JSON list of C-alpha atoms in Angstrom, two decimals:
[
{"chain": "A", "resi": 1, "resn": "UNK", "atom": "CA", "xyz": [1.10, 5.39, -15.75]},
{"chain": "A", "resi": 2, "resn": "UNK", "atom": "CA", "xyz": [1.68, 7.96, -12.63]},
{"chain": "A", "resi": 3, "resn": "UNK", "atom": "CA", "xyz": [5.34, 8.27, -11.30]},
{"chain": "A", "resi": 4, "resn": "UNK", "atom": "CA", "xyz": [5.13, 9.02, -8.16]},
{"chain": "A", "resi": 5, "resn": "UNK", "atom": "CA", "xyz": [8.62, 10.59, -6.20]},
{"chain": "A", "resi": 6, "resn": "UNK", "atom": "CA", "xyz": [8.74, 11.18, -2.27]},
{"chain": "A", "resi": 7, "resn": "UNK", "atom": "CA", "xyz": [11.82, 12.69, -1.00]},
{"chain": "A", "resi": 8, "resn": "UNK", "atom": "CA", "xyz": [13.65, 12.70, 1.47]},
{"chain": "A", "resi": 9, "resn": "UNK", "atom": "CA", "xyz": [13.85, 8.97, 1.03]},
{"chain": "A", "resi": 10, "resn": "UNK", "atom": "CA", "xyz": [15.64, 8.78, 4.46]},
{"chain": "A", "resi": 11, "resn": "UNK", "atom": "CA", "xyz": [15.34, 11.52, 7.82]},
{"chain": "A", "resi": 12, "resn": "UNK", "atom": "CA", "xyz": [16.61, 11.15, 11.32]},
{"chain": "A", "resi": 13, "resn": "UNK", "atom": "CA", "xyz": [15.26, 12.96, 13.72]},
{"chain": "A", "resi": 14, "resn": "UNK", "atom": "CA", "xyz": [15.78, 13.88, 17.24]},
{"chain": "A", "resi": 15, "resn": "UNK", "atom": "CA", "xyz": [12.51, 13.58, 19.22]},
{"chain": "A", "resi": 16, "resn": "UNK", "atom": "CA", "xyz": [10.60, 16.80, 19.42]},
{"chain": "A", "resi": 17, "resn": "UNK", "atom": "CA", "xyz": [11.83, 17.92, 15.96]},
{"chain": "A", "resi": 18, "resn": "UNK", "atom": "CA", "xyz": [9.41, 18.66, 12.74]},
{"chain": "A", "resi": 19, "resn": "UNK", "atom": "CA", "xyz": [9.93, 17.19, 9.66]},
{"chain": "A", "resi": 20, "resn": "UNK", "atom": "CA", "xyz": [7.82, 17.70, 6.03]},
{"chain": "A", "resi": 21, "resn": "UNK", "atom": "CA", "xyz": [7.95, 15.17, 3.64]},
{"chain": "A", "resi": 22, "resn": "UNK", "atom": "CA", "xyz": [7.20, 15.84, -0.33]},
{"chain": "A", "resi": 23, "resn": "UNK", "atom": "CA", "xyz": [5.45, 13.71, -2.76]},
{"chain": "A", "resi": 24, "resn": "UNK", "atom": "CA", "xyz": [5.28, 14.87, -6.50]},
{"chain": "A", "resi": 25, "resn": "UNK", "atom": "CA", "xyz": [3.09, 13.22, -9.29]},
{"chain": "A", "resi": 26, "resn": "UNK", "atom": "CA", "xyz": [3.32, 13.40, -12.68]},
{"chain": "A", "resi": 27, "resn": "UNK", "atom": "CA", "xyz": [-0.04, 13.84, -13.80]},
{"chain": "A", "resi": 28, "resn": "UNK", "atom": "CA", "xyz": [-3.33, 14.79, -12.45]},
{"chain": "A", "resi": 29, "resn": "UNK", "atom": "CA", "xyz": [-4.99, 12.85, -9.95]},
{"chain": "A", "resi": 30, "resn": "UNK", "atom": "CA", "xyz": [-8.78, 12.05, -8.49]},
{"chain": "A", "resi": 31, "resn": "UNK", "atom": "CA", "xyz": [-7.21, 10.51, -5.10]},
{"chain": "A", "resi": 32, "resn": "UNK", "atom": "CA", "xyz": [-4.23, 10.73, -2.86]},
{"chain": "A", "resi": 33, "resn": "UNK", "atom": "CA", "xyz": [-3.13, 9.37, 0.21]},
{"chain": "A", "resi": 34, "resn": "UNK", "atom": "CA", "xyz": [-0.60, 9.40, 2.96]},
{"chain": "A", "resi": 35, "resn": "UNK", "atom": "CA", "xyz": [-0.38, 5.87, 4.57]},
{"chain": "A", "resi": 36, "resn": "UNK", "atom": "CA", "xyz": [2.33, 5.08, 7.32]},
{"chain": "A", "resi": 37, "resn": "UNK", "atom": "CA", "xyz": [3.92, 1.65, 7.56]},
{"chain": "A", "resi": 38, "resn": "UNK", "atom": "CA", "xyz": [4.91, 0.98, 11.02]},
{"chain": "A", "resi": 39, "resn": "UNK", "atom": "CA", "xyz": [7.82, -1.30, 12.08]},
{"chain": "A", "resi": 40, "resn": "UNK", "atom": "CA", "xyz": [5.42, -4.38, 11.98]},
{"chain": "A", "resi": 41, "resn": "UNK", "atom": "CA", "xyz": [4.75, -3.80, 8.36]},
{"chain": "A", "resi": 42, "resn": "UNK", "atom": "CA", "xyz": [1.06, -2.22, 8.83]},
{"chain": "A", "resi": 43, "resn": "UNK", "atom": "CA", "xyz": [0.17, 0.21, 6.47]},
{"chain": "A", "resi": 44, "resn": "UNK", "atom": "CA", "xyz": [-1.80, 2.49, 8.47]},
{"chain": "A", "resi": 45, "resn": "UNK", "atom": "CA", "xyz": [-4.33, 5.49, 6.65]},
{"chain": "A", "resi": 46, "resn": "UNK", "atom": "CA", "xyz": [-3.03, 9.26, 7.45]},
{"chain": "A", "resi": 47, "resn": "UNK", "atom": "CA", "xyz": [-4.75, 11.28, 5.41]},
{"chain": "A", "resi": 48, "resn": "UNK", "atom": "CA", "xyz": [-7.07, 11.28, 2.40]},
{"chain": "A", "resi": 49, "resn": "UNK", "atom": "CA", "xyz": [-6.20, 14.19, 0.60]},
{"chain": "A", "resi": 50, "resn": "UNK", "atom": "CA", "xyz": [-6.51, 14.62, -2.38]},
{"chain": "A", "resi": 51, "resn": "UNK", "atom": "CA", "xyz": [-6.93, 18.29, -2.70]},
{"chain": "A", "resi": 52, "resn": "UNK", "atom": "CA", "xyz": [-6.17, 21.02, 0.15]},
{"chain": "A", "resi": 53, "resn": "UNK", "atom": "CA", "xyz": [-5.23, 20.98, 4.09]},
{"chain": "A", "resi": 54, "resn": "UNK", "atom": "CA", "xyz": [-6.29, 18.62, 6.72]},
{"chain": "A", "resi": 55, "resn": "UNK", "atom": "CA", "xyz": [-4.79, 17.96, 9.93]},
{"chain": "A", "resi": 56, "resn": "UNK", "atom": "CA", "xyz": [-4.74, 15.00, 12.81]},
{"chain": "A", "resi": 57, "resn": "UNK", "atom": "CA", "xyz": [-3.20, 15.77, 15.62]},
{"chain": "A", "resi": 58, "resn": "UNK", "atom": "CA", "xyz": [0.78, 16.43, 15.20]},
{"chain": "A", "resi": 59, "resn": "UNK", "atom": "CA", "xyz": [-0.05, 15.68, 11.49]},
{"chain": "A", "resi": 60, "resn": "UNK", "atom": "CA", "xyz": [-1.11, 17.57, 9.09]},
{"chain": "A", "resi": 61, "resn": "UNK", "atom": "CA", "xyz": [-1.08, 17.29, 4.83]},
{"chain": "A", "resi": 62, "resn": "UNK", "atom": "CA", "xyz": [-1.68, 19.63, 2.00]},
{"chain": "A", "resi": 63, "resn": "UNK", "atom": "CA", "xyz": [-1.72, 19.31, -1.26]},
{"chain": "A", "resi": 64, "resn": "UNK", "atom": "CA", "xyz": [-2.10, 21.20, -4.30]},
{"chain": "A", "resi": 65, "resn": "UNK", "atom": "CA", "xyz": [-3.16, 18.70, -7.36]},
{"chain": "A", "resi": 66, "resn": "UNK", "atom": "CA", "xyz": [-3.06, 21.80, -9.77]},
{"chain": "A", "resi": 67, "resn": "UNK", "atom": "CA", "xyz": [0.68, 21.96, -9.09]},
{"chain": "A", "resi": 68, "resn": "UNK", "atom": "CA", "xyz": [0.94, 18.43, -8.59]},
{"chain": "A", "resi": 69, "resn": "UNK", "atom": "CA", "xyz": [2.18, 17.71, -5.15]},
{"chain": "A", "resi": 70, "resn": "UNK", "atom": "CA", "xyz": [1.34, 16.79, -1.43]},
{"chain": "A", "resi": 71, "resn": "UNK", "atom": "CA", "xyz": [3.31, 18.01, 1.38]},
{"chain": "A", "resi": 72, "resn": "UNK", "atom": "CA", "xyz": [2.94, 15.72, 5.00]},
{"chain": "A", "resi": 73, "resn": "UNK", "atom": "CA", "xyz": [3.78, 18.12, 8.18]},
{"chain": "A", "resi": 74, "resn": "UNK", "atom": "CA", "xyz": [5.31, 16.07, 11.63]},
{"chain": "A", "resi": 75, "resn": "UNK", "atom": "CA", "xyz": [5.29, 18.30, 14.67]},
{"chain": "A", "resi": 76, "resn": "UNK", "atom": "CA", "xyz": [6.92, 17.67, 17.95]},
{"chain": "A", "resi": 77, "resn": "UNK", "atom": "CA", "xyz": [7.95, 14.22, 16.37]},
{"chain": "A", "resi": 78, "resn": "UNK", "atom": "CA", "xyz": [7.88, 11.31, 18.96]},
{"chain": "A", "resi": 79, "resn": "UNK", "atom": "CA", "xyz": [9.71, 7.72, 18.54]},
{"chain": "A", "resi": 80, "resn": "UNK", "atom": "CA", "xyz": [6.04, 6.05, 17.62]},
{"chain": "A", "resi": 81, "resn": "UNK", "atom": "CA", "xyz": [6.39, 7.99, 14.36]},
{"chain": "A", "resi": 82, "resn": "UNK", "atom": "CA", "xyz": [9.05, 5.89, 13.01]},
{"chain": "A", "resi": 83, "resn": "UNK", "atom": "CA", "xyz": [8.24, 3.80, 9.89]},
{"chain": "A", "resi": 84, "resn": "UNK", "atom": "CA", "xyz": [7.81, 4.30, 6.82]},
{"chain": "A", "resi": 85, "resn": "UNK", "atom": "CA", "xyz": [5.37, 6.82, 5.17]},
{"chain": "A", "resi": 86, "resn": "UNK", "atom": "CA", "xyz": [3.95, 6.27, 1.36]},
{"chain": "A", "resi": 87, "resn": "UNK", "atom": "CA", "xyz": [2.21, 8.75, -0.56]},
{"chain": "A", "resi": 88, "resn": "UNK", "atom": "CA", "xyz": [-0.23, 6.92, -3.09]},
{"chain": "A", "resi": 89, "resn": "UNK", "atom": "CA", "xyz": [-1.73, 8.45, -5.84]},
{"chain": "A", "resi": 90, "resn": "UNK", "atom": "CA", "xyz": [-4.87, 7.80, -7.79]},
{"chain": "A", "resi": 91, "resn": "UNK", "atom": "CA", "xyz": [-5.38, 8.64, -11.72]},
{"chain": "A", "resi": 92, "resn": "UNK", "atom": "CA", "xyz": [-8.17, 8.27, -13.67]},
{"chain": "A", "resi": 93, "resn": "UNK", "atom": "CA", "xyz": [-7.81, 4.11, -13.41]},
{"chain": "A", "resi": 94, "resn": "UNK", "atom": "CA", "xyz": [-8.48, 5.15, -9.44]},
{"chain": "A", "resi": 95, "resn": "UNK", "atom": "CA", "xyz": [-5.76, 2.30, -8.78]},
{"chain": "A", "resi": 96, "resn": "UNK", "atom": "CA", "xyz": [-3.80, 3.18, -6.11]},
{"chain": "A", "resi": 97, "resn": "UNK", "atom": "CA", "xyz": [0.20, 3.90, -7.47]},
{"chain": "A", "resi": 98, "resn": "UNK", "atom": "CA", "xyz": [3.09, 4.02, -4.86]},
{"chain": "A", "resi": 99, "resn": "UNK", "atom": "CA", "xyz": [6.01, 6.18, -4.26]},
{"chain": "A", "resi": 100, "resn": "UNK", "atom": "CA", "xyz": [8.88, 4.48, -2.45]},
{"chain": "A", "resi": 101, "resn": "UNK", "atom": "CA", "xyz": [8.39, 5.99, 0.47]},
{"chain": "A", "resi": 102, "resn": "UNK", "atom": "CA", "xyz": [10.34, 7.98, 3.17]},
{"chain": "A", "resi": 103, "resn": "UNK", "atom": "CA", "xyz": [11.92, 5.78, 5.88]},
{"chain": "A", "resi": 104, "resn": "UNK", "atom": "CA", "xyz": [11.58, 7.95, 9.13]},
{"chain": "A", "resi": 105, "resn": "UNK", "atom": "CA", "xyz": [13.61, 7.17, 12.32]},
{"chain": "A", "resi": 106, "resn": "UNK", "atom": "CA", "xyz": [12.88, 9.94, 15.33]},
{"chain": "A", "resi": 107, "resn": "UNK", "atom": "CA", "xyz": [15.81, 9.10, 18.30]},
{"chain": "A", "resi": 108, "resn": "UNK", "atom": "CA", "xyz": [14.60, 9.78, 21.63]},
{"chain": "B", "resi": 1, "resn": "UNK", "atom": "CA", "xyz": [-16.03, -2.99, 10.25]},
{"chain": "B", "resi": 2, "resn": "UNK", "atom": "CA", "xyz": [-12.84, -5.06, 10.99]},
{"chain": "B", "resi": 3, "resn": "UNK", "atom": "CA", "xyz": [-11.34, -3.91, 8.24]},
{"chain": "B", "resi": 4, "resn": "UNK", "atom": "CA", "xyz": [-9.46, -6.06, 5.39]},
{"chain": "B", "resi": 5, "resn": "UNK", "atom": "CA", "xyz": [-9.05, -9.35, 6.51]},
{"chain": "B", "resi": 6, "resn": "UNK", "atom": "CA", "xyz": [-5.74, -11.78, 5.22]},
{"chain": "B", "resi": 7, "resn": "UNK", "atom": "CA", "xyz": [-4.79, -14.74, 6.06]},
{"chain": "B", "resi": 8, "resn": "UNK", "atom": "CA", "xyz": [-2.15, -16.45, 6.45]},
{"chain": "B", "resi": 9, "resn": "UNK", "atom": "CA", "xyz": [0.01, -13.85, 8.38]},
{"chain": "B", "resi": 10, "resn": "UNK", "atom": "CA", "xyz": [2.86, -15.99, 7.56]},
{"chain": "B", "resi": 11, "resn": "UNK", "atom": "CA", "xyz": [3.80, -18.34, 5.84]},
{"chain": "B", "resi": 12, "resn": "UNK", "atom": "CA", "xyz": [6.66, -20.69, 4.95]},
{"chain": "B", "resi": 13, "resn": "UNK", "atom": "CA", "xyz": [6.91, -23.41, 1.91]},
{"chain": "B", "resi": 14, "resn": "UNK", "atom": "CA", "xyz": [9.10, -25.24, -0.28]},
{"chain": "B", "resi": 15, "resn": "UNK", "atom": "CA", "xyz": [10.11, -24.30, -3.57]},
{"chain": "B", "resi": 16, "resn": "UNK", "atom": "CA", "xyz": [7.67, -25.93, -6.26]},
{"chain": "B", "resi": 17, "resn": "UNK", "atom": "CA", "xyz": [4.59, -25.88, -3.35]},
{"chain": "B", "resi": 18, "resn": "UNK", "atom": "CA", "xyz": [1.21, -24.10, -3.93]},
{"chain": "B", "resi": 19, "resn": "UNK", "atom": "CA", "xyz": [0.39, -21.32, -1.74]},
{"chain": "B", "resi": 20, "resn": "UNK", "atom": "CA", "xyz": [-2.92, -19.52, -1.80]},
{"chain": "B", "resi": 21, "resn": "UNK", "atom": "CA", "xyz": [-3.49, -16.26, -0.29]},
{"chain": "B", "resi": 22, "resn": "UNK", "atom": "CA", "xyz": [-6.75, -15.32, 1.24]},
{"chain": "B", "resi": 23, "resn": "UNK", "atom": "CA", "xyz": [-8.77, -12.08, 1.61]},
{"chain": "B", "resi": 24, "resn": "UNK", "atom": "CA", "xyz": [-12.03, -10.57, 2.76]},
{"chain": "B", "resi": 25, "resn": "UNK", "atom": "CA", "xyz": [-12.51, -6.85, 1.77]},
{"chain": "B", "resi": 26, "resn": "UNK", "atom": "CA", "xyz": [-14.22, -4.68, 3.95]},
{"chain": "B", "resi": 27, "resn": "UNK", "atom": "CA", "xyz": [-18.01, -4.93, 3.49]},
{"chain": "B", "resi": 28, "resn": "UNK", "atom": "CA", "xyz": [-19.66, -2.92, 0.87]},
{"chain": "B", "resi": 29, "resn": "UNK", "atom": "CA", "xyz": [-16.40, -2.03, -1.01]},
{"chain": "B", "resi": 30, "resn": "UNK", "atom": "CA", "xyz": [-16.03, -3.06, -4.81]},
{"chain": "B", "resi": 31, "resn": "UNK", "atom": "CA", "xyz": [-12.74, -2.53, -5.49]},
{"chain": "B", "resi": 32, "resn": "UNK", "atom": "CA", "xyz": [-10.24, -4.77, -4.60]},
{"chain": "B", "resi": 33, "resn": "UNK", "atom": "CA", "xyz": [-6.81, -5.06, -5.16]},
{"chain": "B", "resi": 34, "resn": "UNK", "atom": "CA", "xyz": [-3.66, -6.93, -4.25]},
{"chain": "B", "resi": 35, "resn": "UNK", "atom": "CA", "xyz": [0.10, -5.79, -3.83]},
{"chain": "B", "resi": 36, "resn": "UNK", "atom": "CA", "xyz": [3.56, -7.20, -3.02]},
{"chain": "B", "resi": 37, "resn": "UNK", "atom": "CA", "xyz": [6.00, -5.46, -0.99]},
{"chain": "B", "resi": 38, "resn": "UNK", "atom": "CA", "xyz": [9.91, -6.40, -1.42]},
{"chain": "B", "resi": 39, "resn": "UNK", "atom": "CA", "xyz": [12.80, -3.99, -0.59]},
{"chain": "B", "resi": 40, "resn": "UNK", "atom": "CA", "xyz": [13.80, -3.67, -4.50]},
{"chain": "B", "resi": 41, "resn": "UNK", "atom": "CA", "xyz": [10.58, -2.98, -6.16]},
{"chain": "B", "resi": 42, "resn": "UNK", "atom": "CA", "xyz": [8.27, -1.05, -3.30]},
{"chain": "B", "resi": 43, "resn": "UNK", "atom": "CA", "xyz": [4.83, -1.46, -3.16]},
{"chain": "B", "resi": 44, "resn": "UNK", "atom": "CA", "xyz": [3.67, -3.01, -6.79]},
{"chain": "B", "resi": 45, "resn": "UNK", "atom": "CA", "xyz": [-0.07, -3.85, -8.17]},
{"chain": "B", "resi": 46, "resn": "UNK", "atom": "CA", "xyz": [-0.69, -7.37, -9.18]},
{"chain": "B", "resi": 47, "resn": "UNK", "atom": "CA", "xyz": [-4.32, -7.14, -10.12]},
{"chain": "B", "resi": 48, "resn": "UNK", "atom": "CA", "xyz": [-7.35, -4.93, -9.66]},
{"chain": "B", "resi": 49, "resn": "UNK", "atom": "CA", "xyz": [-10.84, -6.02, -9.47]},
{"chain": "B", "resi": 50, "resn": "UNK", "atom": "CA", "xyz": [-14.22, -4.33, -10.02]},
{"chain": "B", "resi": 51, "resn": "UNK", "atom": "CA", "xyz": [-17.09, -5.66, -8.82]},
{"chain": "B", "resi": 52, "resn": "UNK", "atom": "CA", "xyz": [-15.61, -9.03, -8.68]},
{"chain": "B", "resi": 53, "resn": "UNK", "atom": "CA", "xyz": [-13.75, -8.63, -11.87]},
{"chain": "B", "resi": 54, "resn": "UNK", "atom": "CA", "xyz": [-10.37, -8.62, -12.75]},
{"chain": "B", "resi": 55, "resn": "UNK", "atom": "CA", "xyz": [-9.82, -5.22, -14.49]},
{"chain": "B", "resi": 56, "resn": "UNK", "atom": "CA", "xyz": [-6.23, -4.95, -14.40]},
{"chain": "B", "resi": 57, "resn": "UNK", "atom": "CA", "xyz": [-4.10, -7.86, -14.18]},
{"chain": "B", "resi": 58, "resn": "UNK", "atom": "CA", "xyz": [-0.64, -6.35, -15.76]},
{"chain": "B", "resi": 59, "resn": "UNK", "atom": "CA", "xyz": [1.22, -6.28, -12.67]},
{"chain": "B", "resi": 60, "resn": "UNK", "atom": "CA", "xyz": [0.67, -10.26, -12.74]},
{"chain": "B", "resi": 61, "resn": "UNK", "atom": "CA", "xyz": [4.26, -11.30, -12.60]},
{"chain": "B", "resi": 62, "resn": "UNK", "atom": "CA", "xyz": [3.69, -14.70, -14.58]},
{"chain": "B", "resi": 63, "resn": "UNK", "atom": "CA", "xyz": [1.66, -17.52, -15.37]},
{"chain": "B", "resi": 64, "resn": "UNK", "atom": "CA", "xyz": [2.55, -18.91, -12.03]},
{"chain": "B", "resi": 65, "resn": "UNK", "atom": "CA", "xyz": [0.03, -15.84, -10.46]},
{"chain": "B", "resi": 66, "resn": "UNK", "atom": "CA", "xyz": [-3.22, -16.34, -10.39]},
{"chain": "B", "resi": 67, "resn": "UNK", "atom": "CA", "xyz": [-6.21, -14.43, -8.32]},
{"chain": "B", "resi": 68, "resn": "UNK", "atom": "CA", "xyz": [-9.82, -15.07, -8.30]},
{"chain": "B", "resi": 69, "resn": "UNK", "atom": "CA", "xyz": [-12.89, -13.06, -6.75]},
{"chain": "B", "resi": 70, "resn": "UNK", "atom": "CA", "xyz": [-15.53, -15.88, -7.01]},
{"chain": "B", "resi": 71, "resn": "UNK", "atom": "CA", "xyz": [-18.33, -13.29, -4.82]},
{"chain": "B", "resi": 72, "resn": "UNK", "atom": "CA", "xyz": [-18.02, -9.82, -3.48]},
{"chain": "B", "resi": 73, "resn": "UNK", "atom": "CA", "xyz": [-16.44, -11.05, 0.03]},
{"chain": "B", "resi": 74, "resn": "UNK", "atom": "CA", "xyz": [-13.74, -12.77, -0.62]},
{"chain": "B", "resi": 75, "resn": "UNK", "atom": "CA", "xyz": [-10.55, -13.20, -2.93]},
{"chain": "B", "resi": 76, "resn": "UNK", "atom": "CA", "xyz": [-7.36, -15.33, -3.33]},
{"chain": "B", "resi": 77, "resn": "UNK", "atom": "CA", "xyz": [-4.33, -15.32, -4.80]},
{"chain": "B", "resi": 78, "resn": "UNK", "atom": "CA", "xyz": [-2.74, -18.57, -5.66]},
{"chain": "B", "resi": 79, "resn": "UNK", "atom": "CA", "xyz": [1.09, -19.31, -6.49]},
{"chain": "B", "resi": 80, "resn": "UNK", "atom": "CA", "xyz": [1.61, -22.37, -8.80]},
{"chain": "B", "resi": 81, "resn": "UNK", "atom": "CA", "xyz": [5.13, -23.58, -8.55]},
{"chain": "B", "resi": 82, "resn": "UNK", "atom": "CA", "xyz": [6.28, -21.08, -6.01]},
{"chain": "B", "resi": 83, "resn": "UNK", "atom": "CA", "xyz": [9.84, -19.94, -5.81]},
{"chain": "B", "resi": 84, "resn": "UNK", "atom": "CA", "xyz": [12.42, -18.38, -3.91]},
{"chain": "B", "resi": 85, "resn": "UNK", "atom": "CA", "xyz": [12.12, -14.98, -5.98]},
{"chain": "B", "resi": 86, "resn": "UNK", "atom": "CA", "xyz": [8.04, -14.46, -4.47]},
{"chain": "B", "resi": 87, "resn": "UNK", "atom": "CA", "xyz": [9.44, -14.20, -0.93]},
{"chain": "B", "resi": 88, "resn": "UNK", "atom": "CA", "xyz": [7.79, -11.06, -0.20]},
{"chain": "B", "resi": 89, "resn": "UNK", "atom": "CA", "xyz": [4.88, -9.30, 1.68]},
{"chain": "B", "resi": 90, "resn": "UNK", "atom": "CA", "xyz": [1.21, -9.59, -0.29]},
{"chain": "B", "resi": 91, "resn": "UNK", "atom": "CA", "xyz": [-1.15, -6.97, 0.55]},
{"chain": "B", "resi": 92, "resn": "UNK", "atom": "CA", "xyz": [-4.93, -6.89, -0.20]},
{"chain": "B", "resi": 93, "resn": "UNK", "atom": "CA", "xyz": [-6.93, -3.74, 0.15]},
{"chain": "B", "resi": 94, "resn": "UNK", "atom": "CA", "xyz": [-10.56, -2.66, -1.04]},
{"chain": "B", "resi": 95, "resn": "UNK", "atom": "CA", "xyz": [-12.30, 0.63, -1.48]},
{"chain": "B", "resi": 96, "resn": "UNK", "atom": "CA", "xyz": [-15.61, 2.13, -2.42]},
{"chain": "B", "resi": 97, "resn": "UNK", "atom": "CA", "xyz": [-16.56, 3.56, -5.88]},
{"chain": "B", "resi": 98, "resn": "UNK", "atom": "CA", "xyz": [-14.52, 6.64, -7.09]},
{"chain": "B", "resi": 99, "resn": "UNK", "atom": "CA", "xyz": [-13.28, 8.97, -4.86]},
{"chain": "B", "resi": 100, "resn": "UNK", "atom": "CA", "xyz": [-12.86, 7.13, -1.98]},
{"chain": "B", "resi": 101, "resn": "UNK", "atom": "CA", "xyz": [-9.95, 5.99, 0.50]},
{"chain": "B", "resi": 102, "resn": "UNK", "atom": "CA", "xyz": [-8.30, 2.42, 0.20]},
{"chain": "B", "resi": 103, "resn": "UNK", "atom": "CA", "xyz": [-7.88, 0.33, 3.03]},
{"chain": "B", "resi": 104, "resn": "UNK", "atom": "CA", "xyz": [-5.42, -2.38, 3.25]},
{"chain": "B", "resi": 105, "resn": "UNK", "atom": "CA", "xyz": [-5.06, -5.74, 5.78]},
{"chain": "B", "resi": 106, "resn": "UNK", "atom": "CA", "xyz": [-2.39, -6.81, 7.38]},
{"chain": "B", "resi": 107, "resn": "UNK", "atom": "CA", "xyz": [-0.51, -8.44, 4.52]},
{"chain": "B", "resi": 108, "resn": "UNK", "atom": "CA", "xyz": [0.45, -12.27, 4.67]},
{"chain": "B", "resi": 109, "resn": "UNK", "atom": "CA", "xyz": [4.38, -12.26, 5.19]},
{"chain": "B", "resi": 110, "resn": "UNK", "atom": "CA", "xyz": [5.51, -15.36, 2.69]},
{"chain": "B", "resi": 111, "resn": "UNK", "atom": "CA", "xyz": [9.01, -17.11, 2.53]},
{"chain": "B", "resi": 112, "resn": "UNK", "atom": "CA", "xyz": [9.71, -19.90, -0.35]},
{"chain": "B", "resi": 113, "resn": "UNK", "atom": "CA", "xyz": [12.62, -21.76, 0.67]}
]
């Protein structure tokens, strides 16, 4: 199947800092999406993305599938964005395949 | 849409007890699929359904896992003796057909004790 590999796998942050966060896959995909887990355990939909540049906000994700990985922007980062954010990847089985995530702590 | 539905949010048992997992995709999604969270092993697939049926069942841990999708609204997954080792968080989320964004619920936080 898919590896997927998100790095950093930890960041601290002081608030108002920017961060990017990397996901690679190993093989082409139809789908992929950043999800971020907050500190009740919600995974929450970021971005469905699995080809170019969107943005939300302070947010904002690329990716480029031909090179075969997906980049997640954090502007101006505020304590709410702590948690965990997952890159999940979708092959030709369009089952959803997890990276272990990044575990994101911004100090005010 | 409210979104995936689970239930229980929690839950405790005993070792050897049967626990059953509920969930209700969102409405007029065919794919459905449930996960377990645990620090060691991430976020892992237990089973996929299509259309109500189970087309990937690999990440099924053992014969103690078992899910069902008996219509298009609603699933469970049952554990038959449960033990210590399945403390974890079970996700369910559904999507459309193809190209389309997953969704998940709030995931049903279970300890075995």
């Amino acid at each position: 199947g898919i590896q997927v590999e998100q790095s950093p796998p930890d960041l601290i942050l002081q608030e108002g800092a920017n961060s990017t966060l990397r996901c690679n896959f190993s093989d082409s995909v139809n789908n992929l999406q950043w999800f971020h887990q907050n500190p009740w355990g919600q995974l929450i939909n970021l971005f469905y993305i699995p080809s170019g540049t969107k943005q939300n906000g302070r947010l904002s994700a690329t990716t480029v599938a031909t090179e075969r990985y997906s980049l997640l922007y954090i502007s101006s980062s505020q304590t709410t964005d702590s948690g965990v954010y997952f890159c999940a990847v979708e092959g030709g089985s369009y089952i959803p395949t997890f990276g272990r995530g990044t575990s994101l702590i911004v100090h005010p | 849409d409210a979104g995936v539905i689970q239930s229980p949010r929690h839950e405790v048992t005993e070792m050897g007890q049967e626990v059953t997992l509920r969930c209700k995709p969102i409405s007029g999604h065919n794919s459905l699929f449930w996960y377990r969270q645990t620090m060691m092993r991430g976020l892992e697939l237990l089973i996929y359904f299509n259309n109500n049926v189970p087309i990937d069942d690999s990440g099924m841990p053992e014969d103690r896992f078992s899910a069902k999708m008996p219509n298009a609204s609603f699933s469970t997954l049952k554990i038959q003796p449960s033990e210590p080792r399945d403390s974890a968080v079970y996700f369910c989320a559904s999507s459309g057909t193809g190209n389309t964004e997953a969704f998940f619920g709030q995931g049903t936080r279970l300890t075995v004790v």
